[in-house]
Amino acid sequence: AKGDFSKRIPVTSDDEIGQLAVSFNKMTNSISRLEDTRKNFVANISHELKTPMTTISGFIDGIIDGTVPKDKQNEYLQIVSNEVKRLSRMVESMLSISKFESGDFSLKYEEFNFTEQLLNIVISHEQLIEKENIEIIGLERLPDVTLSADKDLIYRVIYNLVDNAVKFAGEGGYIRFELSVDSKLLSFKIENSGKGIPENDLPYVFERFYKVDKSRSNNKNSMGLGLYIAKTIIKNHGGTVAVTSKQDEFTAFTVKLPLRFKGE
């Protein structure tokens, strides 16, 4: 009650009292983790918002007071524009999380070609793939699959997974795609080479603001929300997403989705 979650009750029996003690200890662990999550959430939001706002304020003030020379103003205004867009993406992500967690949204089901959507997403990353000399494996062998789901939200999930794979595959690495279907389920797997994810981190990769590579904590293109949002979207479709990894070898994400929603 006082906020001290360090105490635990010794379990000395296997009767009702012992079971009650185990339940109290589990509850304490749960509340403690929830409190840590809340503190981290506030700290992360404060940091993520403060950084671009400081940049924007500094450059705008420099242009107004003449500190920034006129021949550099367009360059700095472009930076300001990029930071404003980043803030917009942050707000959009936070609003998405709020809607998903409150249940204040409805899925817009429609039939679409999942394979075609995936190919378009990979093509959108073509320049970076070529720049990093990343080998693409299995894309040409994927079956043509029609899925009934929220097309825009599924796009967001797959884009995030492909984007992460391209970022972390490493120069001269690979990305492997696998896609299969049965009468009820679509199974999609994307695997990339790279540093991999430490075993201790695997249970937490889908949590809000969690970043496996702490050196990327200041990465302007990442808030650590993408995988959390992806899992929430997949879960609301009645599907699952899982991760496997081996350090210094590979990371693989597997998405399983019902081919049709329950109302059909």
Backbone as numpy.savetxt, mean C-alpha at the origin, in Angstrom:
# Nx Ny Nz CAx CAy CAz Cx Cy Cz
-6.41 0.97 33.25 -7.24 2.19 33.25 -6.38 3.45 33.25
-5.18 3.37 33.82 -4.28 4.53 33.88 -3.37 4.63 32.66
-3.52 3.70 31.74 -2.72 3.76 30.52 -1.40 3.03 30.61
-1.16 2.27 31.67 0.05 1.47 31.80 -0.23 0.06 31.28
0.29 -0.23 30.09 0.00 -1.53 29.47 1.15 -2.51 29.61
2.09 -2.21 30.52 3.26 -3.07 30.67 2.98 -4.27 31.59
1.94 -4.20 32.41 1.67 -5.27 33.37 0.94 -6.44 32.71
1.28 -7.64 33.17 0.60 -8.85 32.72 0.22 -9.69 33.93
-0.86 -10.45 33.81 -1.34 -11.29 34.90 -0.69 -12.67 34.79
-0.05 -13.15 35.85 0.52 -14.51 35.80 -0.58 -15.55 35.64
-0.38 -16.48 34.70 -1.36 -17.54 34.48 -0.89 -18.78 35.24
-1.60 -19.12 36.30 -1.15 -20.21 37.19 -2.08 -21.42 37.19
-3.15 -21.35 36.39 -4.07 -22.48 36.36 -4.74 -22.57 35.00
-5.42 -23.69 34.76 -6.09 -23.91 33.47 -7.61 -23.88 33.62
-8.08 -23.37 34.76 -9.53 -23.29 34.99 -10.08 -21.95 34.49
-11.29 -21.61 34.93 -11.92 -20.37 34.48 -11.09 -19.14 34.82
-10.45 -19.14 36.01 -9.62 -18.00 36.42 -8.40 -17.87 35.51
-7.81 -19.02 35.19 -6.65 -19.01 34.29 -7.02 -18.50 32.90
-8.18 -18.95 32.40 -8.66 -18.50 31.09 -8.95 -17.01 31.10
-9.50 -16.53 32.22 -9.77 -15.09 32.36 -8.47 -14.29 32.33
-7.43 -14.81 32.99 -6.12 -14.14 33.01 -5.54 -14.07 31.60
-5.65 -15.16 30.84 -5.17 -15.18 29.46 -5.91 -14.14 28.62
-7.24 -14.06 28.82 -8.05 -13.10 28.08 -7.65 -11.66 28.41
-7.40 -11.39 29.71 -6.97 -10.05 30.10 -5.63 -9.69 29.46
-4.71 -10.64 29.43 -3.39 -10.39 28.84 -3.50 -10.12 27.34
-4.38 -10.89 26.67 -4.60 -10.66 25.24 -5.22 -9.28 25.00
-6.15 -8.91 25.84 -6.79 -7.61 25.72 -5.77 -6.49 25.93
-4.90 -6.66 26.93 -3.86 -5.66 27.20 -2.94 -5.51 26.00
-2.54 -6.63 25.40 -1.68 -6.59 24.20 -2.37 -5.84 23.07
-3.66 -6.15 22.89 -4.43 -5.52 21.82 -4.56 -4.01 22.03
-4.89 -3.60 23.25 -5.06 -2.18 23.55 -3.72 -1.45 23.41
-2.65 -2.10 23.87 -1.31 -1.51 23.77 -0.94 -1.26 22.32
-1.20 -2.26 21.45 -0.88 -2.10 20.02 -1.75 -1.02 19.39
-3.03 -0.96 19.79 -3.93 0.06 19.26 -3.45 1.46 19.64
-2.97 1.61 20.88 -2.46 2.90 21.34 -1.19 3.29 20.57
-0.31 2.31 20.33 0.90 2.58 19.54 0.54 2.99 18.12
-0.45 2.31 17.55 -0.90 2.64 16.19 -1.44 4.06 16.13
-2.24 4.44 17.15 -2.80 5.79 17.20 -1.70 6.84 17.27
-0.70 6.61 18.13 0.40 7.56 18.26 1.20 7.66 16.96
1.47 6.51 16.36 2.22 6.51 15.09 1.43 7.20 13.99
0.12 6.99 14.00 -0.76 7.61 13.00 -0.66 9.14 13.07
-0.80 9.69 14.27 -0.71 11.14 14.47 0.66 11.66 14.07
1.71 10.94 14.51 3.09 11.37 14.21 3.36 11.35 12.71
2.90 10.29 12.03 3.13 10.18 10.60 2.38 11.24 9.81
1.12 11.46 10.17 0.33 12.48 9.48 0.99 13.85 9.65
1.41 14.16 10.87 2.05 15.45 11.13 3.30 15.62 10.28
4.11 14.56 10.21 5.35 14.62 9.44 5.06 14.74 7.94
4.14 13.91 7.45 3.86 13.89 6.02 3.27 15.21 5.53
2.49 15.89 6.38 1.90 17.17 5.99 2.89 18.31 6.17
3.70 18.25 7.21 4.62 19.35 7.51 5.68 19.52 6.44
6.22 18.43 5.93 7.33 18.50 4.98 6.96 19.26 3.70
5.87 18.89 2.97 5.53 19.65 1.77 5.09 21.07 2.07
4.41 21.27 3.20 3.95 22.62 3.54 5.13 23.55 3.82
6.19 23.02 4.45 7.40 23.81 4.69 8.06 24.19 3.38
8.11 23.23 2.46 8.71 23.48 1.14 7.92 24.54 0.38
6.60 24.37 0.36 5.73 25.33 -0.35 5.89 26.72 0.24
5.81 26.84 1.55 5.92 28.13 2.22 7.25 28.80 1.94
8.33 28.02 2.00 9.67 28.57 1.80 9.86 29.14 0.41
9.43 28.39 -0.61 9.62 28.84 -1.98 8.72 30.03 -2.32
7.47 29.99 -1.84 6.54 31.10 -2.12 7.06 32.38 -1.46
7.50 32.28 -0.19 8.05 33.45 0.50 9.28 33.99 -0.22
10.10 33.07 -0.73 11.30 33.48 -1.46 10.98 34.23 -2.73
9.92 33.81 -3.41 9.50 34.51 -4.64 8.91 35.87 -4.30
8.10 35.93 -3.23 7.46 37.20 -2.84 8.48 38.23 -2.40
9.46 37.82 -1.57 10.42 38.81 -1.04 11.63 39.02 -1.95
11.66 38.32 -3.08 12.73 38.56 -4.06 14.00 37.77 -3.82
13.99 36.89 -2.81 15.17 36.07 -2.54 15.46 35.13 -3.70
14.39 34.62 -4.30 14.54 33.74 -5.47 14.62 34.60 -6.72
15.71 34.51 -7.49 15.84 35.32 -8.72 14.78 34.94 -9.74
14.44 35.91 -10.60 13.34 35.71 -11.56 13.61 34.54 -12.50
14.87 34.34 -12.87 15.16 33.25 -13.81 15.01 31.86 -13.17
14.85 31.82 -11.83 14.67 30.55 -11.13 13.23 30.35 -10.65
12.39 31.38 -10.82 11.05 31.32 -10.26 10.20 30.20 -10.85
10.27 30.01 -12.16 9.48 28.95 -12.79 9.89 27.57 -12.28
11.20 27.40 -12.08 11.71 26.12 -11.57 11.16 25.84 -10.18
11.17 26.87 -9.32 10.68 26.68 -7.95 9.15 26.56 -7.91
8.47 27.27 -8.82 7.02 27.14 -8.89 6.62 25.74 -9.31
7.42 25.09 -10.15 7.15 23.71 -10.55 7.27 22.78 -9.34
8.28 23.06 -8.50 8.44 22.27 -7.27 7.22 22.47 -6.37
6.79 23.73 -6.23 5.61 24.03 -5.42 4.38 23.29 -5.96
4.23 23.30 -7.29 3.11 22.60 -7.92 3.15 21.11 -7.62
4.35 20.51 -7.68 4.49 19.07 -7.38 4.13 18.77 -5.93
4.52 19.68 -5.03 4.24 19.47 -3.61 2.74 19.60 -3.32
2.08 20.52 -4.01 0.63 20.67 -3.85 -0.08 19.40 -4.32
0.40 18.85 -5.44 -0.19 17.60 -5.94 0.04 16.45 -4.97
1.22 16.46 -4.33 1.50 15.41 -3.34 0.57 15.53 -2.15
0.33 16.77 -1.70 -0.63 16.98 -0.61 -2.02 16.49 -1.01
-2.38 16.75 -2.26 -3.68 16.31 -2.76 -3.79 14.80 -2.73
-2.70 14.10 -3.13 -2.71 12.63 -3.10 -2.84 12.12 -1.67
-2.16 12.80 -0.74 -2.26 12.40 0.67 -3.70 12.50 1.16
-4.32 13.65 0.88 -5.69 13.87 1.33 -6.62 12.83 0.70
-6.41 12.55 -0.58 -7.24 11.56 -1.28 -7.11 10.18 -0.63
-5.87 9.82 -0.28 -5.64 8.53 0.37 -6.31 8.48 1.74
-6.20 9.57 2.50 -6.80 9.60 3.82 -8.33 9.53 3.73
-8.90 10.22 2.75 -10.35 10.17 2.55 -10.79 8.75 2.16
-9.97 8.10 1.33 -10.28 6.73 0.92 -10.30 5.81 2.14
-9.29 5.95 2.99 -9.21 5.13 4.20 -10.42 5.37 5.08
-10.78 6.64 5.25 -11.94 6.98 6.09 -13.21 6.33 5.55
-13.40 6.39 4.23 -14.59 5.81 3.61 -14.60 4.29 3.77
-13.44 3.66 3.52 -13.36 2.21 3.60 -13.65 1.72 5.02
-13.05 2.40 6.00 -13.17 1.94 7.39 -14.56 2.21 7.96
-15.23 3.26 7.47 -16.56 3.58 7.99 -17.66 2.83 7.23
-17.27 2.23 6.11 -18.26 1.55 5.28 -19.10 2.51 4.46
-18.65 3.79 4.40 -19.41 4.82 3.71 -19.06 4.87 2.22
-19.18 3.74 1.55 -18.94 3.68 0.11 -19.60 2.42 -0.43
-19.85 2.41 -1.70 -20.44 1.23 -2.32 -19.63 0.85 -3.55
-19.43 -0.43 -3.74 -18.68 -0.91 -4.89 -19.53 -0.81 -6.15
-18.92 -0.34 -7.22 -19.61 -0.20 -8.50 -19.19 -1.35 -9.41
-19.94 -2.44 -9.31 -19.57 -3.63 -10.07 -19.86 -3.47 -11.56
-18.90 -3.95 -12.36 -19.08 -4.01 -13.81 -18.16 -5.09 -14.36
-18.49 -5.64 -15.49 -17.63 -6.63 -16.12 -16.55 -5.93 -16.93
-15.31 -6.39 -16.77 -14.21 -5.82 -17.55 -13.12 -6.86 -17.72
-12.24 -6.61 -18.67 -11.16 -7.53 -18.98 -9.98 -7.26 -18.04
-9.79 -8.14 -17.07 -8.73 -7.95 -16.07 -7.35 -8.01 -16.73
-7.17 -8.92 -17.66 -5.87 -9.08 -18.33 -5.50 -7.82 -19.09
-6.47 -7.25 -19.79 -6.23 -6.01 -20.55 -5.87 -4.87 -19.61
-6.55 -4.79 -18.47 -6.25 -3.74 -17.50 -4.81 -3.89 -16.99
-4.41 -5.12 -16.68 -3.05 -5.38 -16.20 -2.01 -4.97 -17.26
-2.25 -5.34 -18.50 -1.31 -5.00 -19.57 -1.16 -3.49 -19.72
-2.26 -2.77 -19.63 -2.22 -1.31 -19.73 -1.39 -0.70 -18.59
-1.53 -1.26 -17.41 -0.78 -0.76 -16.25 0.72 -1.01 -16.44
1.08 -2.19 -16.94 2.49 -2.50 -17.19 3.06 -1.57 -18.26
2.28 -1.33 -19.31 2.72 -0.44 -20.39 2.96 0.98 -19.86
2.14 1.42 -18.90 2.31 2.76 -18.33 3.64 2.89 -17.57
4.25 1.75 -17.21 5.54 1.75 -16.51 6.70 1.41 -17.46
6.41 1.39 -18.76 7.38 0.91 -19.74 8.72 1.66 -19.70
8.67 2.99 -19.58 9.90 3.78 -19.59 10.83 3.40 -18.44
10.27 3.28 -17.24 11.09 2.94 -16.08 11.59 1.50 -16.16
10.75 0.61 -16.70 11.15 -0.79 -16.87 12.36 -0.89 -17.80
12.30 -0.14 -18.91 13.41 -0.14 -19.86 14.65 0.53 -19.28
14.43 1.62 -18.54 15.55 2.34 -17.93 16.31 1.46 -16.94
15.57 0.66 -16.16 16.19 -0.21 -15.17 16.56 -1.58 -15.73
16.27 -1.78 -17.02 16.58 -3.05 -17.69 15.97 -4.24 -16.94
14.68 -4.08 -16.60 13.97 -5.12 -15.86 13.37 -6.13 -16.83
13.59 -7.41 -16.57 13.03 -8.48 -17.41 11.60 -8.78 -16.99
10.69 -8.76 -17.95 9.28 -9.08 -17.70 9.03 -10.53 -18.11
8.53 -11.32 -17.17 8.35 -12.76 -17.41 6.87 -13.13 -17.27
6.38 -13.89 -18.22 5.04 -14.49 -18.11 3.89 -13.64 -18.61
4.15 -12.40 -18.97 3.06 -11.51 -19.36 2.37 -11.98 -20.64
3.17 -12.52 -21.57 2.62 -12.94 -22.86 1.82 -14.24 -22.75
1.92 -14.93 -21.62 1.23 -16.22 -21.47 -0.03 -16.13 -20.61
-0.42 -14.94 -20.21 -1.56 -14.80 -19.33 -2.87 -15.08 -20.07
-3.79 -15.81 -19.44 -5.10 -16.07 -20.07 -5.95 -14.81 -20.08
-6.90 -14.78 -20.99 -7.83 -13.66 -21.07 -8.92 -13.87 -20.01
-8.99 -12.97 -19.03 -9.91 -13.17 -17.90 -10.87 -11.98 -17.77
-12.17 -12.28 -17.70 -13.18 -11.26 -17.44 -13.58 -11.31 -15.97
-13.60 -10.15 -15.35 -13.88 -10.06 -13.93 -15.06 -9.14 -13.69
-15.90 -9.47 -12.72 -16.98 -8.59 -12.31 -16.61 -7.97 -10.97
-16.25 -6.68 -11.02 -15.76 -6.00 -9.81 -15.82 -4.50 -10.04
-15.36 -3.73 -9.04 -15.25 -2.29 -9.20 -13.97 -2.00 -9.98
-14.12 -1.67 -11.25 -12.98 -1.55 -12.17 -11.95 -0.53 -11.68
-12.40 0.63 -11.23 -11.48 1.68 -10.80 -10.69 1.27 -9.56
-11.37 0.62 -8.62 -10.70 0.22 -7.39 -9.71 -0.92 -7.64
-10.08 -1.87 -8.50 -9.16 -2.96 -8.83 -7.95 -2.40 -9.58
-8.18 -1.41 -10.43 -7.07 -0.74 -11.11 -6.09 -0.17 -10.08
-6.64 0.44 -9.05 -5.81 1.05 -8.01 -4.95 0.00 -7.31
-5.53 -1.16 -7.04 -4.79 -2.25 -6.40 -3.66 -2.75 -7.29
-3.99 -3.08 -8.53 -2.99 -3.66 -9.43 -1.91 -2.65 -9.78
-2.30 -1.38 -9.94 -1.31 -0.33 -10.22 -0.31 -0.25 -9.08
-0.80 -0.31 -7.85 0.08 -0.23 -6.68 1.06 -1.40 -6.65
0.57 -2.60 -6.92 1.42 -3.79 -6.89 2.48 -3.75 -7.99
2.08 -3.34 -9.19 3.03 -3.23 -10.30 4.04 -2.12 -10.03
3.56 -1.01 -9.53 4.44 0.13 -9.23 5.50 -0.26 -8.19
5.08 -0.96 -7.15 6.04 -1.42 -6.14 7.06 -2.39 -6.73
6.58 -3.30 -7.57 7.47 -4.29 -8.18 8.53 -3.62 -9.03
8.13 -2.62 -9.81 9.08 -1.88 -10.66 10.09 -1.12 -9.80
9.62 -0.50 -8.73 10.50 0.29 -7.86 11.54 -0.57 -7.15
11.14 -1.78 -6.75 12.00 -2.59 -5.89 12.70 -3.74 -6.60
12.42 -3.97 -7.89 13.04 -5.08 -8.60 14.55 -4.90 -8.70
14.99 -3.65 -8.80 16.42 -3.38 -8.91 16.89 -3.43 -10.35
17.95 -2.73 -10.63 18.48 -2.68 -12.01 18.89 -4.08 -12.46
18.42 -4.46 -13.65 18.73 -5.78 -14.19 17.95 -6.90 -13.55
16.93 -6.56 -12.76 16.12 -7.57 -12.08 15.00 -8.10 -12.95
14.01 -8.71 -12.30 12.89 -9.28 -13.06 11.58 -9.03 -12.34
10.48 -9.11 -13.12 9.12 -9.14 -12.57 8.39 -10.28 -13.26
7.83 -11.19 -12.48 7.14 -12.36 -13.04 5.65 -12.25 -12.75
4.82 -12.50 -13.78 3.37 -12.45 -13.64 2.77 -13.84 -13.83
1.79 -14.16 -12.97 1.04 -15.41 -13.11 -0.44 -15.10 -12.91
-1.29 -15.71 -13.74 -2.73 -15.49 -13.65 -3.45 -16.79 -13.98
-4.37 -17.18 -13.11 -5.14 -18.40 -13.35 -6.56 -18.20 -12.85
-7.49 -19.01 -13.36 -8.88 -18.94 -12.93 -9.45 -20.34 -12.82
-10.43 -20.48 -11.91 -11.26 -21.68 -11.91 -12.70 -21.21 -12.07
-13.66 -22.02 -11.70 -15.06 -21.65 -11.93 -15.51 -20.45 -11.10
-14.83 -20.17 -10.00 -15.29 -19.11 -9.09 -14.24 -18.06 -8.76
-12.95 -18.38 -8.97 -11.91 -17.54 -8.39 -10.83 -17.16 -9.40
-10.42 -15.90 -9.33 -9.25 -15.40 -10.07 -8.07 -15.39 -9.12
-6.93 -15.88 -9.56 -5.71 -15.86 -8.76 -4.61 -15.16 -9.55
-4.12 -14.05 -9.00 -3.09 -13.24 -9.68 -1.87 -13.13 -8.77
-0.70 -13.42 -9.34 0.55 -13.33 -8.58 1.56 -12.47 -9.31
2.20 -11.57 -8.57 3.26 -10.74 -9.13 4.48 -10.87 -8.23
5.59 -11.27 -8.82 6.83 -11.50 -8.06 7.94 -10.65 -8.66
8.74 -10.05 -7.80 9.88 -9.26 -8.28 11.14 -9.60 -7.52
12.26 -9.44 -8.19 13.56 -9.61 -7.55 13.81 -8.42 -6.64
14.92 -8.45 -5.93 15.25 -7.30 -5.08 15.67 -7.71 -3.69
15.66 -6.73 -2.79 16.12 -6.96 -1.41 15.21 -7.89 -0.63
13.94 -7.95 -1.00 13.00 -8.75 -0.26 12.57 -8.07 1.04
11.72 -8.74 1.78 11.18 -8.20 3.03 11.62 -9.10 4.18
12.22 -8.54 5.23 12.62 -9.35 6.38 11.43 -10.11 6.97
11.69 -11.32 7.43 10.61 -12.17 7.96 9.83 -11.49 9.07
10.52 -10.74 9.93 9.85 -10.06 11.04 8.90 -8.95 10.57
9.13 -8.44 9.36 8.30 -7.36 8.84 7.06 -7.86 8.10
7.09 -9.10 7.66 6.02 -9.62 6.81 4.62 -9.47 7.40
4.43 -9.69 8.72 3.06 -9.57 9.26 2.51 -8.15 9.23
3.36 -7.16 8.99 2.93 -5.76 9.14 2.89 -4.97 7.83
3.22 -5.60 6.70 3.35 -4.83 5.45 2.03 -4.20 4.99
0.90 -4.75 5.45 -0.39 -4.20 5.04 -0.94 -3.17 6.03
-0.16 -2.81 7.05 -0.63 -1.84 8.03 -0.43 -0.42 7.52
-1.24 0.50 8.04 -1.14 1.91 7.67 0.23 2.46 8.01
0.81 3.21 7.07 2.08 3.93 7.25 3.28 3.02 7.46
3.10 1.72 7.28 4.24 0.83 7.51 5.15 0.82 6.29
6.42 1.08 6.51 7.42 1.05 5.45 8.52 0.09 5.84
8.69 -0.95 5.03 9.68 -1.98 5.33 11.08 -1.39 5.30
11.37 -0.62 4.23 12.69 -0.02 4.06 12.69 1.33 4.74
13.24 1.39 5.95 13.21 2.63 6.72 13.98 3.75 6.03
14.95 3.37 5.16 15.70 4.39 4.44 14.83 5.13 3.45
13.63 4.55 3.15 12.70 5.18 2.23 11.62 5.96 2.97
11.82 6.18 4.26 10.78 6.83 5.07 10.51 8.25 4.60
11.47 8.85 3.90 11.26 10.20 3.40 10.97 10.20 1.90
10.68 9.03 1.36 10.34 8.92 -0.05 9.07 9.72 -0.33
9.20 10.74 -1.19 8.06 11.63 -1.43 6.92 10.95 -2.15
7.19 9.81 -2.77 6.14 9.14 -3.52 5.44 8.06 -2.70
5.82 7.93 -1.44 5.24 6.86 -0.62 4.86 7.36 0.75
3.65 7.01 1.16 3.20 7.30 2.53 3.04 6.02 3.34
3.27 4.89 2.70 3.04 3.63 3.41 1.56 3.31 3.53
0.75 3.82 2.59 -0.69 3.59 2.63 -1.17 2.67 1.51
-0.36 2.53 0.47 -0.79 1.80 -0.73 -1.24 0.38 -0.46
-0.44 -0.38 0.27 -0.79 -1.78 0.52 -1.95 -1.91 1.49
-2.05 -0.98 2.43 -3.20 -0.99 3.35 -4.49 -0.78 2.57
-4.49 0.21 1.67 -5.67 0.49 0.85 -5.97 -0.69 -0.06
-4.91 -1.28 -0.65 -5.09 -2.43 -1.54 -5.77 -3.58 -0.81
-5.30 -3.89 0.39 -5.89 -5.00 1.15 -7.35 -4.71 1.49
-7.63 -3.45 1.85 -9.00 -3.07 2.20 -9.93 -3.23 1.00
-9.47 -2.81 -0.17 -10.27 -2.95 -1.40 -10.54 -4.41 -1.71
-9.48 -5.23 -1.67 -9.63 -6.66 -1.96 -10.56 -7.33 -0.97
-10.42 -6.99 0.31 -11.27 -7.57 1.36 -12.74 -7.23 1.11
-13.01 -5.98 0.70 -14.39 -5.57 0.45 -14.98 -6.23 -0.79
-14.13 -6.80 -1.63 -14.59 -7.56 -2.79 -14.77 -9.04 -2.45
-14.50 -9.40 -1.18 -14.60 -10.80 -0.78 -13.37 -11.61 -1.13
-12.26 -10.93 -1.41 -11.03 -11.61 -1.80 -9.95 -11.52 -0.73
-8.75 -11.99 -1.09 -7.62 -11.96 -0.17 -6.36 -11.50 -0.91
-5.41 -10.96 -0.16 -4.10 -10.63 -0.71 -3.07 -11.07 0.32
-2.02 -11.74 -0.14 -0.99 -12.26 0.75 0.39 -11.95 0.19
1.39 -11.96 1.06 2.75 -11.66 0.64 3.69 -12.76 1.11
4.64 -13.12 0.26 5.74 -14.01 0.64 7.03 -13.35 0.17
8.11 -13.63 0.86 9.37 -12.98 0.49 10.56 -13.74 1.05
11.69 -13.60 0.38 12.96 -14.13 0.87 13.99 -13.03 0.67
14.67 -12.68 1.75 15.60 -11.55 1.70 16.68 -11.75 0.65
16.94 -10.66 -0.07 17.95 -10.61 -1.14 17.62 -11.52 -2.31
16.35 -11.98 -2.40 15.95 -12.81 -3.52 14.68 -12.31 -4.20
13.54 -12.33 -3.49 12.28 -11.98 -4.16 11.23 -11.52 -3.16
10.20 -10.88 -3.70 8.97 -10.58 -2.97 7.81 -10.90 -3.91
6.78 -11.55 -3.39 5.63 -11.93 -4.23 4.32 -11.61 -3.51
3.40 -11.00 -4.26 2.05 -10.73 -3.76 1.07 -11.57 -4.56
0.14 -12.21 -3.85 -0.89 -13.03 -4.50 -2.27 -12.50 -4.14
-3.02 -12.15 -5.18 -4.38 -11.64 -5.00 -5.37 -12.70 -5.48
-6.39 -12.97 -4.66 -7.45 -13.89 -5.06 -8.79 -13.16 -4.98
-9.53 -13.20 -6.06 -10.80 -12.47 -6.16 -11.90 -13.36 -6.73
-13.12 -13.25 -6.19 -14.25 -13.95 -6.82 -14.47 -13.39 -8.22
-14.75 -14.27 -9.19 -14.98 -13.81 -10.56 -16.26 -12.99 -10.65
-17.22 -13.31 -9.79 -18.48 -12.57 -9.80 -18.91 -12.25 -8.38
-19.58 -11.12 -8.19 -20.02 -10.77 -6.85 -21.25 -11.59 -6.48
-21.54 -11.62 -5.20 -22.55 -12.54 -4.66 -23.94 -12.35 -5.25
-24.25 -11.15 -5.69 -25.61 -10.88 -6.19 -25.89 -11.48 -7.54
-24.82 -11.98 -8.21 -25.04 -12.52 -9.55 -25.31 -14.01 -9.51
